[in-house]
Tab-separated table of C-alpha atoms in Angstrom:
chain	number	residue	atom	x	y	z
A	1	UNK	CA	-28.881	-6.501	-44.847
A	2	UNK	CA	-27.399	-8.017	-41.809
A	3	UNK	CA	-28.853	-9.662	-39.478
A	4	UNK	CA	-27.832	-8.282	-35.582
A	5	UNK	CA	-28.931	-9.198	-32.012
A	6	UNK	CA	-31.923	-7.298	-31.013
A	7	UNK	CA	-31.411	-4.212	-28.988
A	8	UNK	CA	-33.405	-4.474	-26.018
A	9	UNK	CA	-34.364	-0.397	-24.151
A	10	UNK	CA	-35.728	0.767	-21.244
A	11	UNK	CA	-39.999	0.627	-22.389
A	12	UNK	CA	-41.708	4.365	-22.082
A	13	UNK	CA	-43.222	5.262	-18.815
A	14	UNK	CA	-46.152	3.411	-17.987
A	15	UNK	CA	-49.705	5.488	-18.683
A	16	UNK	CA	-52.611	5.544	-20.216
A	17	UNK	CA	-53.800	1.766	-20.122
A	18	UNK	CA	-55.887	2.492	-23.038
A	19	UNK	CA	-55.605	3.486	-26.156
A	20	UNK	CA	-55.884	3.562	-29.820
A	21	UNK	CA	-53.586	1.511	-31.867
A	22	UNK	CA	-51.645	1.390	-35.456
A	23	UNK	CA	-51.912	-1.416	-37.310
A	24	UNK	CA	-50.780	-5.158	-37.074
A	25	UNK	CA	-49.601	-7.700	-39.790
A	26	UNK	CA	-48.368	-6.348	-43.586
A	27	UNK	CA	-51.833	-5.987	-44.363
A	28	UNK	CA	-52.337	-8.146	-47.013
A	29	UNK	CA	-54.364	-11.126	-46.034
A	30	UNK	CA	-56.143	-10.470	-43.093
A	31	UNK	CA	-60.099	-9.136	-43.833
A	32	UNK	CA	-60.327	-7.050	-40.650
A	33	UNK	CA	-64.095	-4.771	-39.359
A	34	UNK	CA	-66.005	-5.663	-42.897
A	35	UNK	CA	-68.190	-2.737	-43.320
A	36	UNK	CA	-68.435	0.764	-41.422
A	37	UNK	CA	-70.155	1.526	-37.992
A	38	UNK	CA	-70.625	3.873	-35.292
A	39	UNK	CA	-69.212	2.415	-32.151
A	40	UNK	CA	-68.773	3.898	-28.016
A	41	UNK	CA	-65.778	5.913	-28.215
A	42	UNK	CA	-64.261	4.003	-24.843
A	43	UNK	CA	-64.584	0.315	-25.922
A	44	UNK	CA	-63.669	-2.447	-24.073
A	45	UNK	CA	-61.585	-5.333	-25.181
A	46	UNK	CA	-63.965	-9.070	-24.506
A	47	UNK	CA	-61.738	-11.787	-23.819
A	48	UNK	CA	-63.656	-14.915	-23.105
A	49	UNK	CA	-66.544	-13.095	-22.234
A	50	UNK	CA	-64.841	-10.305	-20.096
A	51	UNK	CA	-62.219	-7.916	-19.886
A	52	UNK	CA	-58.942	-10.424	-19.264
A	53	UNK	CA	-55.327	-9.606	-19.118
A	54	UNK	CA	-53.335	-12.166	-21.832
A	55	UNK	CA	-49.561	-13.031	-21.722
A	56	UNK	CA	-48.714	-11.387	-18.585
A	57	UNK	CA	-51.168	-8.765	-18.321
A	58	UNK	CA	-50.552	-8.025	-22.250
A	59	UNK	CA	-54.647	-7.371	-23.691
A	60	UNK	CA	-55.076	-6.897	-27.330
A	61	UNK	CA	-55.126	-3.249	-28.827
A	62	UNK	CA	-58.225	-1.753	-28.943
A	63	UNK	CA	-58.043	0.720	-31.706
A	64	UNK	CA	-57.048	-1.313	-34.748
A	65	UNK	CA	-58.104	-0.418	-37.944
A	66	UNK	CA	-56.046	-3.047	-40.259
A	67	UNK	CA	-54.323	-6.022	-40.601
A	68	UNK	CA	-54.232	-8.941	-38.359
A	69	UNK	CA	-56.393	-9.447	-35.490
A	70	UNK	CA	-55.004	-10.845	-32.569
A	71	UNK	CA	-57.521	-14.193	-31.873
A	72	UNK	CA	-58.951	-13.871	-35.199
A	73	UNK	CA	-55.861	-14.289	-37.255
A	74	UNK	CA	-52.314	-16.340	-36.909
A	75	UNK	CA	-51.100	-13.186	-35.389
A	76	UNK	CA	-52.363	-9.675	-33.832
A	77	UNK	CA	-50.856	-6.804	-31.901
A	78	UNK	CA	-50.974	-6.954	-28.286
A	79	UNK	CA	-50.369	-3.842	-25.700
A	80	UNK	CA	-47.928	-4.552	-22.900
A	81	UNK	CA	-48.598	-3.104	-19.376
A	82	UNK	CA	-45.623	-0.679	-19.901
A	83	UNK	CA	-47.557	1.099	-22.524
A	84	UNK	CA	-45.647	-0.946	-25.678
A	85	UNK	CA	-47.510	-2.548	-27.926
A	86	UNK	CA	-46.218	-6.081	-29.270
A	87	UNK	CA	-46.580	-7.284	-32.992
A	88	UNK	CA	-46.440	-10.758	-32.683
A	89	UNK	CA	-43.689	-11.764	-35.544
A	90	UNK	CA	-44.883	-13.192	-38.728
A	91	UNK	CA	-43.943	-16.671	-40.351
A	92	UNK	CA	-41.084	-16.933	-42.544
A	93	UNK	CA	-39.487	-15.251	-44.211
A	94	UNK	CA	-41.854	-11.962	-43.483
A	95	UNK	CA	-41.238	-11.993	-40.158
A	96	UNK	CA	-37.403	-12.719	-39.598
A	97	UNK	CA	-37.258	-10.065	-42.526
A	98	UNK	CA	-39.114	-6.947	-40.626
A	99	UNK	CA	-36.766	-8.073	-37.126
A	100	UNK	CA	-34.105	-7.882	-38.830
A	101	UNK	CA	-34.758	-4.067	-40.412
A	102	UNK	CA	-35.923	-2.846	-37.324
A	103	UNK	CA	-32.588	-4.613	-35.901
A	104	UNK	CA	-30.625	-2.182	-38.298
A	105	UNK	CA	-32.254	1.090	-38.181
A	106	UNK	CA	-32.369	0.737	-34.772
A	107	UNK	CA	-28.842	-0.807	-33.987
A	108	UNK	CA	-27.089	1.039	-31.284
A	109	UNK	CA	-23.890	1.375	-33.153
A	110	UNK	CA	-25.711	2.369	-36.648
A	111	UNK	CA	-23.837	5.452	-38.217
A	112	UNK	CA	-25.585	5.352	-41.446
A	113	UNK	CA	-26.831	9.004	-41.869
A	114	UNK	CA	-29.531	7.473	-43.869
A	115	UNK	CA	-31.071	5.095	-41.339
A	116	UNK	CA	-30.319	7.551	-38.372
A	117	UNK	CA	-32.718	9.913	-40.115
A	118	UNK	CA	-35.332	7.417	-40.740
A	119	UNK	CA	-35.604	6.323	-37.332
A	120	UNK	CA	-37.734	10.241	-36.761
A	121	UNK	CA	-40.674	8.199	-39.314
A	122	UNK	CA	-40.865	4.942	-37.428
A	123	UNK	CA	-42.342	3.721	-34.570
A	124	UNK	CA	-39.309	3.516	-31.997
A	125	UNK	CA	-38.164	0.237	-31.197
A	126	UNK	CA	-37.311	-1.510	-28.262
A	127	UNK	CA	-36.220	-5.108	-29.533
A	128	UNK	CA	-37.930	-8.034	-29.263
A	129	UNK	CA	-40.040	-9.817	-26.152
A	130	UNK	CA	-41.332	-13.196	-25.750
A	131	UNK	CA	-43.953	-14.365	-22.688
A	132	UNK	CA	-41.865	-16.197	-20.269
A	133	UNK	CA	-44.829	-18.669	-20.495
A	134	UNK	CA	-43.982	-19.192	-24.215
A	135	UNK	CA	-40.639	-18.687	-24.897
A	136	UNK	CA	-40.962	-19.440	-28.590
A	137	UNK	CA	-43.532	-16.990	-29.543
A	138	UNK	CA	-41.518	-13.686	-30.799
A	139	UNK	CA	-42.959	-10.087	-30.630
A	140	UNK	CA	-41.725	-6.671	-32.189
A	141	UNK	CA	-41.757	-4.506	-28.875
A	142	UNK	CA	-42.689	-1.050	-30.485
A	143	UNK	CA	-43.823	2.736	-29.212
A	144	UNK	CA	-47.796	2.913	-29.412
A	145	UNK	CA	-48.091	6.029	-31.641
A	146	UNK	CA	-51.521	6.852	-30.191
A	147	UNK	CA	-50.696	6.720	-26.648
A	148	UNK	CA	-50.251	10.328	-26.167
A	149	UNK	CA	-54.169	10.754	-27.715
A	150	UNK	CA	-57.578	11.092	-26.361
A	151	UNK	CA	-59.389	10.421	-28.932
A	152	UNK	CA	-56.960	8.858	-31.344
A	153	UNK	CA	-58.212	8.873	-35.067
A	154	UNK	CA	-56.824	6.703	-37.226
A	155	UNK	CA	-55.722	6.038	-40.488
A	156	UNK	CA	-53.419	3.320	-42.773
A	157	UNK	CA	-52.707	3.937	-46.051
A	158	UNK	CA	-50.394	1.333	-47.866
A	159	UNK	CA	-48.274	3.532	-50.209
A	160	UNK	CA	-46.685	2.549	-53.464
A	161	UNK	CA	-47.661	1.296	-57.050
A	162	UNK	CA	-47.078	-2.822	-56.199
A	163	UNK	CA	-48.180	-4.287	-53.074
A	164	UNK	CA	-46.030	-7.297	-53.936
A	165	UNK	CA	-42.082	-7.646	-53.911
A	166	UNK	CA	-40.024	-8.223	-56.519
A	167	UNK	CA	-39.880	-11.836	-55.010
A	168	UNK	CA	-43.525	-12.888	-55.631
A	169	UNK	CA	-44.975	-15.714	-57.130
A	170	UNK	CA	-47.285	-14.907	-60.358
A	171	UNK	CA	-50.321	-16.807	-58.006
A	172	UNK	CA	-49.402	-13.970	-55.355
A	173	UNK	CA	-49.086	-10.632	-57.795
A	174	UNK	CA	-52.386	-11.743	-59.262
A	175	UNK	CA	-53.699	-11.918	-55.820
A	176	UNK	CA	-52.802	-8.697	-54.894
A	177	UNK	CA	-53.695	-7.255	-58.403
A	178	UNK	CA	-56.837	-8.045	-58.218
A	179	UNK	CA	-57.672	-6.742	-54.829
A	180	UNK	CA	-57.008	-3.263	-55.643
A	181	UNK	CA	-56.466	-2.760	-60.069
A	182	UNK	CA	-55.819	0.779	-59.540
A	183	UNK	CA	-52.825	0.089	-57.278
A	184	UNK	CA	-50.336	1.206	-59.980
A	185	UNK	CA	-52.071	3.981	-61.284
A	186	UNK	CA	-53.378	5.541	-57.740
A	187	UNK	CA	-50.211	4.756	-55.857
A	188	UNK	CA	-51.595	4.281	-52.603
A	189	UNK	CA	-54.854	2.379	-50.699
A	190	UNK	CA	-56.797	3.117	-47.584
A	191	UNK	CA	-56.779	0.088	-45.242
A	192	UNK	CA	-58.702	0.923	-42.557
A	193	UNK	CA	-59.530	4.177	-40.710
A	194	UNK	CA	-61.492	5.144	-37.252
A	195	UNK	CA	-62.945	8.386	-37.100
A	196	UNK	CA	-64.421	10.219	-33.965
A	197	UNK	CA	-67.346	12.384	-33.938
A	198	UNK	CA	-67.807	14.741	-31.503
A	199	UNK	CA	-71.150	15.578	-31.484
A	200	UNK	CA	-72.490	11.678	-30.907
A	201	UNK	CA	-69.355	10.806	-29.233
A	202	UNK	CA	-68.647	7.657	-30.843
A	203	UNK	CA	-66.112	6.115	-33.642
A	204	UNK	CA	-66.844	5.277	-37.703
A	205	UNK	CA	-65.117	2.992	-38.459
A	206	UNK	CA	-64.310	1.734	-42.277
A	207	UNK	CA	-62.156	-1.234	-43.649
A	208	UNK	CA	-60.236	-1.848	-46.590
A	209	UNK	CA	-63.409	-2.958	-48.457
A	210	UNK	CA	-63.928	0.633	-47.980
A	211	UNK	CA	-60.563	1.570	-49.350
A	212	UNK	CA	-60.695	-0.686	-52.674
A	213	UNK	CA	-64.172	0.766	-53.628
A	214	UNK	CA	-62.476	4.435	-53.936
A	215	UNK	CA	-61.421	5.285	-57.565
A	216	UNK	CA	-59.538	8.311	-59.128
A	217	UNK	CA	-63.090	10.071	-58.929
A	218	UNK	CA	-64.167	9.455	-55.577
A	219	UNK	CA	-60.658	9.307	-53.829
A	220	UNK	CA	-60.919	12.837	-52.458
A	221	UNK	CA	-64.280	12.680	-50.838
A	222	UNK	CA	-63.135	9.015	-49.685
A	223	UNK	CA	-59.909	10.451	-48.303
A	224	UNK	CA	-61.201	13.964	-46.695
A	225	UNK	CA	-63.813	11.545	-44.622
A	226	UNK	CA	-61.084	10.758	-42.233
A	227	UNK	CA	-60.682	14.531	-41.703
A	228	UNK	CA	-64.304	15.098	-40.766
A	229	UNK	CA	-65.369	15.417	-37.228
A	230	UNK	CA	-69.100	14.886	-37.919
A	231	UNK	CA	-69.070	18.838	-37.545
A	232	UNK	CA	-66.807	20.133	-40.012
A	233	UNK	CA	-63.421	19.014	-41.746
A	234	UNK	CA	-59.980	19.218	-39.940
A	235	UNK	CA	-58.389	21.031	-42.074
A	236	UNK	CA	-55.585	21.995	-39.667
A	237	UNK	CA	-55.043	17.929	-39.251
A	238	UNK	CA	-55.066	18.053	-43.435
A	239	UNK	CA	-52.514	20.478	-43.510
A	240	UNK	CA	-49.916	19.117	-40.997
A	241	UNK	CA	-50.535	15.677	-42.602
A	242	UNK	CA	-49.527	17.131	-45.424
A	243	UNK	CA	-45.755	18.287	-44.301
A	244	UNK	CA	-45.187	15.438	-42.926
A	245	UNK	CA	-45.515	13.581	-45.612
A	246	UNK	CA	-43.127	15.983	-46.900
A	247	UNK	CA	-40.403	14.784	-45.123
A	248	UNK	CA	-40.799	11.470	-45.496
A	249	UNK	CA	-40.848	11.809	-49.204
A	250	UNK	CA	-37.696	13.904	-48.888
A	251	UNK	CA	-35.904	10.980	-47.178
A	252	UNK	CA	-37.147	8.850	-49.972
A	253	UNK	CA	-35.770	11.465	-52.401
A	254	UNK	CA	-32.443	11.540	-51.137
A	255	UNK	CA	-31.655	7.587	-50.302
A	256	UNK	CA	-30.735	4.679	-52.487
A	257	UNK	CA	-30.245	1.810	-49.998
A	258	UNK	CA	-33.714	0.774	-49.797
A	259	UNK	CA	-37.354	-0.410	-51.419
A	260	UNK	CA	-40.346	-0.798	-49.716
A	261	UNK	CA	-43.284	-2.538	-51.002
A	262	UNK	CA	-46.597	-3.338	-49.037
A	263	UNK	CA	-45.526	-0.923	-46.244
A	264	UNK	CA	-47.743	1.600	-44.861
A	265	UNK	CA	-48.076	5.284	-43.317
A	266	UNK	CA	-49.979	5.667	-39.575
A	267	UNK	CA	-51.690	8.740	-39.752
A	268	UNK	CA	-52.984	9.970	-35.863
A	269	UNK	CA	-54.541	12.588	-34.914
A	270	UNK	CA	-56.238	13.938	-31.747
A	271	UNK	CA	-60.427	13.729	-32.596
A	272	UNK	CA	-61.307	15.497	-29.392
A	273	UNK	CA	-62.070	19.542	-28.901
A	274	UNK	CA	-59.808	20.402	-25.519
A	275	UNK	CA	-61.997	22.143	-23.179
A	276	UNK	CA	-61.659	23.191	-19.323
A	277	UNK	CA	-64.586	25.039	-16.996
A	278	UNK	CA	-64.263	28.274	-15.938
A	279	UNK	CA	-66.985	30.422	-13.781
A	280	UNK	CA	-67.654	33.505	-15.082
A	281	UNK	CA	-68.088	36.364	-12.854
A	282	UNK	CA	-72.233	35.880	-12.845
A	283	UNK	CA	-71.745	32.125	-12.094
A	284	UNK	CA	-71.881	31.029	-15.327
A	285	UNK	CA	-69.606	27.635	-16.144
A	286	UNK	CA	-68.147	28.550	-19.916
A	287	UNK	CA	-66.429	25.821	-21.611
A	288	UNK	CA	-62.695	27.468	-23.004
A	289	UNK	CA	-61.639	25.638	-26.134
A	290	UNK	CA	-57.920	25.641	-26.739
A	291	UNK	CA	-57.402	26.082	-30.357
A	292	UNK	CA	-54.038	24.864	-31.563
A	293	UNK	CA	-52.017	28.277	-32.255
A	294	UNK	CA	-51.970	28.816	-36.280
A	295	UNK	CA	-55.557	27.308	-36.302
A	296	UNK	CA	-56.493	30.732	-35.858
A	297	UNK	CA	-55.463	34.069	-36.677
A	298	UNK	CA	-55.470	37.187	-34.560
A	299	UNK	CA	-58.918	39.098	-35.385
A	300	UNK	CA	-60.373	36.055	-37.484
A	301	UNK	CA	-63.530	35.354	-35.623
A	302	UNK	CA	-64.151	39.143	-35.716
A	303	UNK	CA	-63.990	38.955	-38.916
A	304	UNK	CA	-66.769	36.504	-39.603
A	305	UNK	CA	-68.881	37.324	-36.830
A	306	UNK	CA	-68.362	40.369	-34.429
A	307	UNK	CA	-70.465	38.644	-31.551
A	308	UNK	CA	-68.011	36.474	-30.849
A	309	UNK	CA	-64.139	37.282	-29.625
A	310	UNK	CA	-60.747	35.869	-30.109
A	311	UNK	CA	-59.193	35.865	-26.462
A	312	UNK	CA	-55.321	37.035	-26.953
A	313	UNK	CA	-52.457	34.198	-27.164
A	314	UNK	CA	-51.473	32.697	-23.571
A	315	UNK	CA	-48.595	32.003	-22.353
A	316	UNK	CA	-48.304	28.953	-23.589
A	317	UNK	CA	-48.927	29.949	-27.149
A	318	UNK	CA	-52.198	28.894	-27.636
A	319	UNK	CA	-55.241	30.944	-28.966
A	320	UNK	CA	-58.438	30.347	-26.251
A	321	UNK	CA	-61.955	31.262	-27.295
A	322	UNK	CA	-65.106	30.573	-24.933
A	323	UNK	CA	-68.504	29.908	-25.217
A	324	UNK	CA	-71.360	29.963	-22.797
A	325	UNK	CA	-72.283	26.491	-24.213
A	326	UNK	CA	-70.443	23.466	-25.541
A	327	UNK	CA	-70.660	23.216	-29.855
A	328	UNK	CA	-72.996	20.225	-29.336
A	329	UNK	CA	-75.285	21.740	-26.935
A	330	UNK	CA	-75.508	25.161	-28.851
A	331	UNK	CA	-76.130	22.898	-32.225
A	332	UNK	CA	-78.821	21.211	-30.535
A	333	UNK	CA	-80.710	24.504	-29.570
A	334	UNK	CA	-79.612	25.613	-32.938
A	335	UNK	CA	-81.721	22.691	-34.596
A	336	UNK	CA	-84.775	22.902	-32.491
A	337	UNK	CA	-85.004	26.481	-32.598
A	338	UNK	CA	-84.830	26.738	-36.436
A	339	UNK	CA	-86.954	24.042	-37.128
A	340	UNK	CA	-90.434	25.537	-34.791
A	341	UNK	CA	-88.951	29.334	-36.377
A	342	UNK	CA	-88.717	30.695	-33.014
A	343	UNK	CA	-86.859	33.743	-32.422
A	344	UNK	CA	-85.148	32.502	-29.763
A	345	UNK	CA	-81.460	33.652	-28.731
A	346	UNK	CA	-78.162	31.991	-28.261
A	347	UNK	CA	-76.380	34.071	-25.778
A	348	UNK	CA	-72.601	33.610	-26.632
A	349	UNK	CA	-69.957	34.459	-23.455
A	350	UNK	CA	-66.308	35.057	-24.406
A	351	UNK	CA	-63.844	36.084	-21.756
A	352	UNK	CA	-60.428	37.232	-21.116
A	353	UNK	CA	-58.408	35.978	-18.455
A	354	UNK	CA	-54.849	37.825	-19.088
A	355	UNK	CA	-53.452	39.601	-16.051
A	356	UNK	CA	-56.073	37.844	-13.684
A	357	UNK	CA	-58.342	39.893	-14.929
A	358	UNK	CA	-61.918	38.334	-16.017
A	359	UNK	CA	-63.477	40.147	-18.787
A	360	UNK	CA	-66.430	39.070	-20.626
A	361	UNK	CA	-68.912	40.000	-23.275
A	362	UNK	CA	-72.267	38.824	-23.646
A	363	UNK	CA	-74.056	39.441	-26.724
A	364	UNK	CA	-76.975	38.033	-28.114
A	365	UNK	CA	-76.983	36.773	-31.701
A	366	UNK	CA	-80.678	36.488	-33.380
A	367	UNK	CA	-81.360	33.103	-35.047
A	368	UNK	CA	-83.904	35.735	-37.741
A	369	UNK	CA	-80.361	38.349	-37.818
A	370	UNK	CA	-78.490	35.562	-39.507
A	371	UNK	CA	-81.237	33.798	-41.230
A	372	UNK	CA	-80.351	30.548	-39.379
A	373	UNK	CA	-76.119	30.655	-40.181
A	374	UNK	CA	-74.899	29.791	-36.328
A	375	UNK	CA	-73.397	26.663	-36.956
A	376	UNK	CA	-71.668	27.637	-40.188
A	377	UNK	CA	-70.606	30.939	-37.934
A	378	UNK	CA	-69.589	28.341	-35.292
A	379	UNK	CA	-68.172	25.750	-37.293
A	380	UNK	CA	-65.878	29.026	-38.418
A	381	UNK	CA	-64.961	29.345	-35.322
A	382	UNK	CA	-63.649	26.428	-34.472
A	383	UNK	CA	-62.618	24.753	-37.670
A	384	UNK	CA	-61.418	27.839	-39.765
A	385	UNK	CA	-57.829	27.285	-41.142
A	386	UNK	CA	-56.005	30.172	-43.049
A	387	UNK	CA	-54.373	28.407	-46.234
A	388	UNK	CA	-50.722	29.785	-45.376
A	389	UNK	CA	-50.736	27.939	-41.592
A	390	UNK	CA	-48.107	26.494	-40.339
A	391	UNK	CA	-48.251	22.779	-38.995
A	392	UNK	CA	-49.783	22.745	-35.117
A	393	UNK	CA	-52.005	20.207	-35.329
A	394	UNK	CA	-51.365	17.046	-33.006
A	395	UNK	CA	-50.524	15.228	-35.766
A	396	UNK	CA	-48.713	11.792	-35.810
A	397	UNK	CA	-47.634	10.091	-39.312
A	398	UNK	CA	-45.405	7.197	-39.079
A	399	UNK	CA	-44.382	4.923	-41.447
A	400	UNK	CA	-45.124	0.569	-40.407
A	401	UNK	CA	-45.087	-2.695	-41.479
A	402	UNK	CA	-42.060	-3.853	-43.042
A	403	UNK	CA	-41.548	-7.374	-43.845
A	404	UNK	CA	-41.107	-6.539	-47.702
A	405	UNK	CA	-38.157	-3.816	-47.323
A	406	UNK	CA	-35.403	-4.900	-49.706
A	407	UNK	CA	-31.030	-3.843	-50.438
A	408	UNK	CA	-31.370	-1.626	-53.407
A	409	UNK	CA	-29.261	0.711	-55.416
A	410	UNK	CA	-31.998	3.152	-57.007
A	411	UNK	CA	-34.893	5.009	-55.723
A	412	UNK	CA	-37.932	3.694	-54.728
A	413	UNK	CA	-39.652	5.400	-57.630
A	414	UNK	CA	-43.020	3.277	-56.682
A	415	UNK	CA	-43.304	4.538	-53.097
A	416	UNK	CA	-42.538	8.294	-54.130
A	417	UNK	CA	-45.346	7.929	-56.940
A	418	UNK	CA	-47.607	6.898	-53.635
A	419	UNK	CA	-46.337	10.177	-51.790
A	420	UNK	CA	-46.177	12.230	-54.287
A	421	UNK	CA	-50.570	11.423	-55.579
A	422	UNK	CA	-51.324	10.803	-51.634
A	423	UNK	CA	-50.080	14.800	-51.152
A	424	UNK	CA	-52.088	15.914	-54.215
A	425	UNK	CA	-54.995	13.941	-52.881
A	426	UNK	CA	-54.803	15.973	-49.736
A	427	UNK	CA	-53.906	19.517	-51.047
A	428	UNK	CA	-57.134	18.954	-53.391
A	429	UNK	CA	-59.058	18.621	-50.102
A	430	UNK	CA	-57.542	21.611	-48.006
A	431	UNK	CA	-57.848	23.975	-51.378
A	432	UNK	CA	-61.535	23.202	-51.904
């Protein structure tokens, strides 16, 4: 694979200062957030005590869930004012090695039909950057896949059956052996993930220690985590997971030019409920939640409960439902009013707001009627996903890291093994 001059583009607009991050390094050294916690779900980065800007206003990412940390390890991933983030580039030859792939994918006079259509799985790439106050020290200048997120969640799975190249010492495929035995048979390995809950507003977080204690047995439940909101499970973020990793594995299907080994997929999604205000004709604020179109059917909610009302499609094809309270707040009553066996009421608003006209239905749904169901009702509401949906989830999966991509002439039967169990892994979770 050649090696060409980097191709330096115009960065993205400038945004969001913060957000959540994909992952830094190849992932296999650095021992990154041992164990799992709940943490604020708008942290700060400390620097030396306090929030400082580093290398020309560059701070480190906030978000990251694997690999190397920037000021713990030899390298980290930075964010650039501009909204980039910068992977600082690895010793060689790791580092020269992912530069110079990105170099060719990326290369503005690449006509390769092959690496043209890979650039839609990658991060896109902007060439390489260096602080003018260090001139030696090399970064990958790369799109922030969470940027366009709230409340990114994130997860990196290292696909394939070897996490070592074909170039490895015995000392380092023992190494990486031993870290994860079921590798070869499994095909894939959580590194990391971040998880937000809506109801405590706040991140779980697990590590790769997390990831190498999941075996053939528990690798669904361990997997389908990521997908839970502390409410209910994402399906619709399962299923349009799931066709994207589709098309990656199609490109690997059809292409003979290249291995990948110790590489990894960025899985995003968006872990917040999108909800605006709106006073009702009595004064009443109702929360609307926009459901992602496909989420829900026409008539679905009627089907499971008739107290509450699918508003029609709006113009911009999104399904809106309302509620007089927010899911939190109506679980909270829920809890409190169950537990003393009060027959107390949760009065449930749902309104219409086609042709500027305001209509709305109050009912009243008795906590002894449905023998305490109105959070499963709810949770049916807003997490309900018809098997046959199409993807609409915000969904981002992206493939990363690549310092151990290697010329080849055959398929890369090890990291279509990964896809191919990863997919099963999933569909298991969005049947059940």
């Amino acid at each position: 694979m050649a090696t060409e001059p980097p191709r330096r583009a115009p960065p993205p607009p400038a945004g969001r200062p913060e957000s959540g991050q994909r992952r830094a390094g190849d992932g296999e050294e650095a021992e990154p957030l041992r164990g799992s916690a709940l943490e604020p779900s708008s942290p700060s980065v400390a620097v030396g005590g306090g929030r400082q800007g580093l290398l020309n206003g560059c701070v480190p990412l906030s978000h990251q869930v694997a690999g190397h940390m920037y000021g713990k390890d030899k390298g980290g991933i930075l964010q650039h004012p501009d909204g980039t983030v910068l992977k600082q580039l690895q010793p060689p030859p790791r580092g020269p090695r992912e530069q110079e792939f990105y170099n060719k994918v990326y290369a503005a006079d690449c006509c390769d039909s092959v690496l043209l259509e890979l650039r839609k799985y990658l991060p896109k790439y902007f060439g390489s950057w260096s602080p003018p106050t260090a001139p030696n020290d090399l970064y990958l200048k790369l799109e922030d896949v969470t940027r366009k997120f709230n409340k990114p969640c994130i997860m990196d799975v290292k696909i394939g059956q070897k996490s070592y190249d074909p170039y490895a010492s015995a000392e380092k495929i023992q190494q990486q052996v031993s870290k994860y035995p079921l590798m070869e048979e499994i095909g894939f390995l959580v590194l990391g993930m971040r998880v937000y809950h809506i109801h405590s507003d706040s991140y779980e977080t697990q590590n790769q220690h997390y990831g190498r204690s999941l075996t053939k047995e528990t690798i669904k439940d361990g997997m389908s985590r990521f997908f839970h909101n502390g409410y209910c499970l994402r399906k619709d973020a399962v299923a349009a997971s799931i066709q994207k990793i589709e098309k990656i594995l199609q490109w690997f299907e059809s292409q003979e030019q290249l291995n990948f080994y110790a590489s990894s997929l960025l899985f995003v999604y968006e872990g917040s409920c999108q909800l605006t205000a709106t006073r009702l004709s009595d004064g009443t604020l109702a929360e609307k939640r926009v459901v992602p179109k496909g989420l829900l059917q026409d008539g679905d909610l009627l089907e499971y409960n008739n107290n509450i009302h699918v508003i029609n499609s709006t113009e911009n094809g999104k399904i809106e439902a309302s509620v007089g309270k927010s899911l939190p707040k109506i679980y909270a009553l829920h809890k409190k009013a169950y537990s003393k066996r009060h027959h107390s009421q949760i009065s449930l608003k749902a309104e219409n707001l086609e042709q500027d006209n305001v209509w709305k239905s109050s009912t009243c749904i008795s906590q002894e009627h449905l023998n305490g169901n109105v959070i499963p009702q709810l949770e049916k509401v807003f997490c309900h996903m018809p098997k046959e949906m199409k993807e609409n989830a915000d969904v981002e999966v992206r493939m990363i890291d690549f310092a151990h991509v290697f010329p080849s002439n055959t398929k890369d039967k090890g990291y279509i093994y990964g896809l191919k169990n990863l997919i099963t892994v999933l569909q298991n979770i969005l049947d059940n």
